[in-house]
Amino acid sequence: MLTLRAASCYTLWAQYINFSSSSTKQRSIAIGAIALVSTLITIGVVVTVNIKHKSSSTNNLELGEFKIKFIEPQWIPYVNKSTSLVNAFVAGTNSQSESIYVCRVNSNKTPPELLPGTFDPDALNFRGCRVTHGVGHYIYRNFEILVAKNPSVLVWESDTNGHAPIGALSGGLSEFKDDLQIARAEIDSGQYIGKVHGRQSKAYFAYGDRERAASSYQVLCLQDYSLG
């Protein structure tokens, strides 16, 4: 195919240029131009075919010699206190400087929501996932926790007013099926995990016995990629 294209290009140029009336210098320039155009066509086709072939993988994106690998964290059920927290993603610390984790629940609202929140295994009087909807806070005993064998794939990025950075990890769905990103805010002396609600231009957290809104917050983002 490439040979035919180059040959066709040569024929068109040959028809356009009157070699019989051209000087030796002009013929040399014309022949060099034809050869250059033919080479560029060949290279262009080869590069295009190579990229299309490399991009066929469903797990990796490959462009020439560069390979981008994506590894996403996972959600696992928290059964009881015997559930291992070895690979659970440490999202911050509470007011006693103890680790807190990202959790999510299926709410009992109508219509239902999938809500991210705070799991504090060292909190007194309750052991569950604290989330907020409406204007109150709720504790769910059946929930999932976020785990990542390599926590460096996740990073907190600052944002405001219901916005989320590129690469933000979706932690749930609102009643309107909007993505809810995972938010973090420092309130008093502790950190809390909640949701970014773009439709309402704020992030919301379960704090004390009520809902706390924030215009400035951090968002959990994926930054797991490698070039090789």
mmCIF file of C-alpha atoms in Angstrom:
data_model
loop_
_atom_site.group_PDB
_atom_site.id
_atom_site.type_symbol
_atom_site.label_atom_id
_atom_site.label_comp_id
_atom_site.label_asym_id
_atom_site.label_seq_id
_atom_site.Cartn_x
_atom_site.Cartn_y
_atom_site.Cartn_z
ATOM 1 C CA MET A 1 0.000 0.000 0.000
ATOM 2 C CA LEU A 2 2.803 2.396 0.899
ATOM 3 C CA THR A 3 4.671 1.643 -2.346
ATOM 4 C CA LEU A 4 1.544 2.329 -4.411
ATOM 5 C CA ARG A 5 0.959 5.624 -2.627
ATOM 6 C CA ALA A 6 4.541 6.738 -3.157
ATOM 7 C CA ALA A 7 4.359 5.696 -6.815
ATOM 8 C CA SER A 8 1.111 7.594 -7.309
ATOM 9 C CA CYS A 9 2.660 10.660 -5.734
ATOM 10 C CA TYR A 10 5.680 10.361 -8.072
ATOM 11 C CA THR A 11 3.394 10.061 -11.132
ATOM 12 C CA LEU A 12 1.408 13.158 -10.226
ATOM 13 C CA TRP A 13 4.522 15.214 -9.699
ATOM 14 C CA ALA A 14 6.069 13.894 -12.916
ATOM 15 C CA GLN A 15 2.967 14.902 -14.857
ATOM 16 C CA TYR A 16 3.037 18.335 -13.315
ATOM 17 C CA ILE A 17 6.718 19.024 -14.078
ATOM 18 C CA ASN A 18 7.909 19.210 -17.668
ATOM 19 C CA PHE A 19 11.246 17.462 -17.374
ATOM 20 C CA SER A 20 12.135 17.943 -21.013
ATOM 21 C CA SER A 21 12.118 21.727 -20.653
ATOM 22 C CA SER A 22 13.747 21.849 -17.206
ATOM 23 C CA SER A 23 17.378 22.437 -16.496
ATOM 24 C CA THR A 24 19.504 19.789 -14.779
ATOM 25 C CA LYS A 25 19.324 21.752 -11.509
ATOM 26 C CA GLN A 26 15.538 22.064 -11.701
ATOM 27 C CA ARG A 27 15.155 18.328 -12.394
ATOM 28 C CA SER A 28 17.354 17.508 -9.381
ATOM 29 C CA ILE A 29 15.280 19.749 -7.118
ATOM 30 C CA ALA A 30 12.033 18.219 -8.384
ATOM 31 C CA ILE A 31 13.245 14.649 -7.903
ATOM 32 C CA GLY A 32 14.423 15.484 -4.357
ATOM 33 C CA ALA A 33 11.051 17.025 -3.483
ATOM 34 C CA ILE A 34 9.218 13.932 -4.768
ATOM 35 C CA ALA A 35 11.423 11.647 -2.680
ATOM 36 C CA LEU A 36 10.871 13.776 0.445
ATOM 37 C CA VAL A 37 7.085 13.831 0.055
ATOM 38 C CA SER A 38 7.008 10.058 -0.508
ATOM 39 C CA THR A 39 9.095 9.477 2.640
ATOM 40 C CA LEU A 40 6.824 11.702 4.752
ATOM 41 C CA ILE A 41 3.740 9.848 3.543
ATOM 42 C CA THR A 42 5.340 6.527 4.465
ATOM 43 C CA ILE A 43 6.357 7.709 7.939
ATOM 44 C CA GLY A 44 2.921 9.203 8.612
ATOM 45 C CA VAL A 45 1.127 5.973 7.762
ATOM 46 C CA VAL A 46 3.487 3.851 9.878
ATOM 47 C CA VAL A 47 3.103 6.117 12.944
ATOM 48 C CA THR A 48 -0.692 6.117 12.610
ATOM 49 C CA VAL A 49 -0.876 2.328 12.391
ATOM 50 C CA ASN A 50 1.493 1.967 15.363
ATOM 51 C CA ILE A 51 -0.595 4.233 17.624
ATOM 52 C CA LYS A 52 -3.847 2.520 16.689
ATOM 53 C CA HIS A 53 -2.344 -0.858 17.447
ATOM 54 C CA LYS A 54 -0.862 0.238 20.775
ATOM 55 C CA SER A 55 -4.106 1.827 21.945
ATOM 56 C CA SER A 56 -6.118 -1.372 21.631
ATOM 57 C CA SER A 57 -5.384 -2.500 25.212
ATOM 58 C CA THR A 58 -8.282 -2.058 27.646
ATOM 59 C CA ASN A 59 -6.030 -1.744 30.713
ATOM 60 C CA ASN A 60 -3.161 0.311 29.381
ATOM 61 C CA LEU A 61 -2.818 3.249 27.034
ATOM 62 C CA GLU A 62 0.308 2.981 24.894
ATOM 63 C CA LEU A 63 1.623 5.671 22.565
ATOM 64 C CA GLY A 64 4.814 4.604 20.793
ATOM 65 C CA GLU A 65 7.313 3.756 23.511
ATOM 66 C CA PHE A 66 5.245 5.342 26.310
ATOM 67 C CA LYS A 67 2.927 3.214 28.408
ATOM 68 C CA ILE A 68 0.428 4.607 30.915
ATOM 69 C CA LYS A 69 -0.848 2.179 33.545
ATOM 70 C CA PHE A 70 -3.933 2.906 35.608
ATOM 71 C CA ILE A 71 -4.510 1.167 38.924
ATOM 72 C CA GLU A 72 -7.674 2.105 40.780
ATOM 73 C CA PRO A 73 -8.318 1.605 44.504
ATOM 74 C CA GLN A 74 -11.140 -0.681 45.588
ATOM 75 C CA TRP A 75 -14.096 -0.669 47.923
ATOM 76 C CA ILE A 76 -14.490 -3.669 50.239
ATOM 77 C CA PRO A 77 -17.238 -4.479 52.766
ATOM 78 C CA TYR A 78 -16.508 -3.748 56.406
ATOM 79 C CA VAL A 79 -17.981 -6.707 58.253
ATOM 80 C CA ASN A 80 -16.955 -6.137 61.871
ATOM 81 C CA LYS A 81 -13.957 -5.169 63.987
ATOM 82 C CA SER A 82 -12.103 -8.247 62.736
ATOM 83 C CA THR A 83 -12.032 -6.752 59.229
ATOM 84 C CA SER A 84 -8.418 -5.988 58.380
ATOM 85 C CA LEU A 85 -7.442 -2.353 57.933
ATOM 86 C CA VAL A 86 -3.949 -3.196 56.678
ATOM 87 C CA ASN A 87 -4.589 -1.869 53.155
ATOM 88 C CA ALA A 88 -7.310 0.605 54.097
ATOM 89 C CA PHE A 89 -6.504 4.086 52.842
ATOM 90 C CA VAL A 90 -5.656 6.388 55.747
ATOM 91 C CA ALA A 91 -7.566 9.563 54.951
ATOM 92 C CA GLY A 92 -6.420 11.703 57.865
ATOM 93 C CA THR A 93 -6.556 11.893 61.642
ATOM 94 C CA ASN A 94 -9.173 12.657 64.277
ATOM 95 C CA SER A 95 -8.806 15.129 67.137
ATOM 96 C CA GLN A 96 -6.738 12.528 69.054
ATOM 97 C CA SER A 97 -4.339 12.125 66.090
ATOM 98 C CA GLU A 98 -5.677 8.625 65.369
ATOM 99 C CA SER A 99 -6.269 7.404 61.813
ATOM 100 C CA ILE A 100 -9.579 7.849 60.034
ATOM 101 C CA TYR A 101 -10.687 6.144 56.816
ATOM 102 C CA VAL A 102 -12.931 6.747 53.806
ATOM 103 C CA CYS A 103 -16.205 4.821 53.851
ATOM 104 C CA ARG A 104 -19.401 4.858 51.810
ATOM 105 C CA VAL A 105 -22.969 3.674 52.354
ATOM 106 C CA ASN A 106 -26.186 3.074 50.485
ATOM 107 C CA SER A 107 -28.580 5.400 52.250
ATOM 108 C CA ASN A 108 -32.103 4.440 53.224
ATOM 109 C CA LYS A 109 -33.465 7.567 51.586
ATOM 110 C CA THR A 110 -36.046 7.595 48.816
ATOM 111 C CA PRO A 111 -34.632 7.909 46.226
ATOM 112 C CA PRO A 112 -31.459 6.296 47.594
ATOM 113 C CA GLU A 113 -28.006 7.861 47.543
ATOM 114 C CA LEU A 114 -24.498 6.394 47.652
ATOM 115 C CA LEU A 115 -22.701 8.566 50.188
ATOM 116 C CA PRO A 116 -19.016 8.867 51.165
ATOM 117 C CA GLY A 117 -18.159 9.621 54.766
ATOM 118 C CA THR A 118 -15.851 9.094 57.735
ATOM 119 C CA PHE A 119 -14.979 5.802 59.399
ATOM 120 C CA ASP A 120 -13.256 6.314 62.752
ATOM 121 C CA PRO A 121 -12.570 2.911 64.330
ATOM 122 C CA ASP A 122 -11.411 4.550 67.562
ATOM 123 C CA ALA A 123 -14.479 6.687 68.105
ATOM 124 C CA LEU A 124 -16.393 6.030 71.310
ATOM 125 C CA ASN A 125 -20.009 4.796 71.464
ATOM 126 C CA PHE A 126 -20.318 3.958 67.796
ATOM 127 C CA ARG A 127 -18.491 1.991 65.148
ATOM 128 C CA GLY A 128 -19.802 2.817 61.724
ATOM 129 C CA CYS A 129 -19.675 5.082 58.693
ATOM 130 C CA ARG A 130 -20.724 8.653 59.437
ATOM 131 C CA VAL A 131 -22.374 10.441 56.518
ATOM 132 C CA THR A 132 -24.633 13.406 56.011
ATOM 133 C CA HIS A 133 -27.760 14.015 53.982
ATOM 134 C CA GLY A 134 -30.465 16.548 54.456
ATOM 135 C CA VAL A 135 -29.311 18.642 57.399
ATOM 136 C CA GLY A 136 -28.417 15.821 59.770
ATOM 137 C CA HIS A 137 -25.734 13.192 60.259
ATOM 138 C CA TYR A 138 -26.238 9.436 60.219
ATOM 139 C CA ILE A 139 -24.239 6.387 61.257
ATOM 140 C CA TYR A 140 -24.508 3.214 59.189
ATOM 141 C CA ARG A 141 -23.339 -0.173 60.400
ATOM 142 C CA ASN A 142 -23.289 -1.712 56.917
ATOM 143 C CA PHE A 143 -20.737 0.060 54.755
ATOM 144 C CA GLU A 144 -17.640 -0.233 52.582
ATOM 145 C CA ILE A 145 -14.139 1.098 53.102
ATOM 146 C CA LEU A 146 -11.637 2.340 50.547
ATOM 147 C CA VAL A 147 -8.476 0.238 50.219
ATOM 148 C CA ALA A 148 -5.325 0.811 48.181
ATOM 149 C CA LYS A 149 -2.297 -1.456 48.356
ATOM 150 C CA ASN A 150 -0.231 1.463 47.125
ATOM 151 C CA PRO A 151 -1.586 4.606 48.854
ATOM 152 C CA SER A 152 0.664 6.815 46.722
ATOM 153 C CA VAL A 153 -1.875 6.426 43.890
ATOM 154 C CA LEU A 154 -4.106 8.834 45.807
ATOM 155 C CA VAL A 155 -3.522 12.488 46.628
ATOM 156 C CA TRP A 156 -5.552 15.275 48.229
ATOM 157 C CA GLU A 157 -6.004 18.395 46.085
ATOM 158 C CA SER A 158 -7.561 21.667 47.222
ATOM 159 C CA ASP A 159 -10.677 23.108 45.586
ATOM 160 C CA THR A 160 -13.672 25.321 46.296
ATOM 161 C CA ASN A 161 -17.377 26.017 45.664
ATOM 162 C CA GLY A 162 -18.498 22.551 44.585
ATOM 163 C CA HIS A 163 -15.706 22.065 42.048
ATOM 164 C CA ALA A 164 -13.394 19.052 41.861
ATOM 165 C CA PRO A 165 -9.936 18.769 40.245
ATOM 166 C CA ILE A 166 -9.162 16.588 37.227
ATOM 167 C CA GLY A 167 -8.677 13.017 38.420
ATOM 168 C CA ALA A 168 -11.075 13.330 41.360
ATOM 169 C CA LEU A 169 -12.215 9.951 42.652
ATOM 170 C CA SER A 170 -15.979 9.457 42.610
ATOM 171 C CA GLY A 171 -17.157 8.265 46.002
ATOM 172 C CA GLY A 172 -20.894 8.123 45.459
ATOM 173 C CA LEU A 173 -24.037 9.258 43.681
ATOM 174 C CA SER A 174 -26.623 11.830 44.692
ATOM 175 C CA GLU A 175 -30.370 11.339 44.440
ATOM 176 C CA PHE A 176 -30.094 13.057 41.033
ATOM 177 C CA LYS A 177 -27.376 10.581 39.937
ATOM 178 C CA ASP A 178 -24.673 13.251 40.151
ATOM 179 C CA ASP A 179 -21.180 12.057 41.020
ATOM 180 C CA LEU A 180 -20.195 12.846 44.592
ATOM 181 C CA GLN A 181 -16.457 13.265 45.021
ATOM 182 C CA ILE A 182 -14.710 12.485 48.304
ATOM 183 C CA ALA A 183 -13.969 15.621 50.315
ATOM 184 C CA ARG A 184 -11.875 16.304 53.408
ATOM 185 C CA ALA A 185 -11.944 19.270 55.744
ATOM 186 C CA GLU A 186 -10.306 20.176 59.016
ATOM 187 C CA ILE A 187 -12.855 21.207 61.608
ATOM 188 C CA ASP A 188 -11.621 22.297 65.009
ATOM 189 C CA SER A 189 -8.733 19.927 65.752
ATOM 190 C CA GLY A 190 -9.784 16.941 63.617
ATOM 191 C CA GLN A 191 -10.275 15.981 59.978
ATOM 192 C CA TYR A 192 -13.574 14.803 58.507
ATOM 193 C CA ILE A 193 -14.496 13.014 55.291
ATOM 194 C CA GLY A 194 -17.568 13.997 53.330
ATOM 195 C CA LYS A 195 -18.882 14.713 49.848
ATOM 196 C CA VAL A 196 -18.453 17.371 47.183
ATOM 197 C CA HIS A 197 -21.903 18.300 45.919
ATOM 198 C CA GLY A 198 -21.418 20.204 42.668
ATOM 199 C CA ARG A 199 -25.106 20.931 42.234
ATOM 200 C CA GLN A 200 -25.126 22.772 45.563
ATOM 201 C CA SER A 201 -21.641 24.315 45.139
ATOM 202 C CA LYS A 202 -20.346 23.075 48.502
ATOM 203 C CA ALA A 203 -18.850 20.134 50.338
ATOM 204 C CA TYR A 204 -20.720 18.592 53.261
ATOM 205 C CA PHE A 205 -19.497 16.762 56.353
ATOM 206 C CA ALA A 206 -21.053 14.994 59.308
ATOM 207 C CA TYR A 207 -19.830 16.900 62.342
ATOM 208 C CA GLY A 208 -21.230 16.476 65.829
ATOM 209 C CA ASP A 209 -24.921 15.801 65.439
ATOM 210 C CA ARG A 210 -25.489 17.880 62.332
ATOM 211 C CA GLU A 211 -24.364 18.618 58.788
ATOM 212 C CA ARG A 212 -21.495 21.040 58.251
ATOM 213 C CA ALA A 213 -21.062 22.833 54.899
ATOM 214 C CA ALA A 214 -17.730 24.102 53.583
ATOM 215 C CA SER A 215 -16.827 26.226 50.557
ATOM 216 C CA SER A 216 -13.113 25.307 50.745
ATOM 217 C CA TYR A 217 -11.979 21.713 51.086
ATOM 218 C CA GLN A 218 -9.696 19.011 49.709
ATOM 219 C CA VAL A 219 -10.695 16.380 47.154
ATOM 220 C CA LEU A 220 -9.298 12.842 46.886
ATOM 221 C CA CYS A 221 -7.779 12.340 43.432
ATOM 222 C CA LEU A 222 -6.142 9.549 41.486
ATOM 223 C CA GLN A 223 -2.598 10.219 40.394
ATOM 224 C CA ASP A 224 -1.614 6.618 39.595
ATOM 225 C CA TYR A 225 0.182 6.543 36.280
ATOM 226 C CA SER A 226 3.619 5.481 35.154
ATOM 227 C CA LEU A 227 5.496 6.084 31.952
ATOM 228 C CA GLY A 228 7.834 3.359 30.788
#
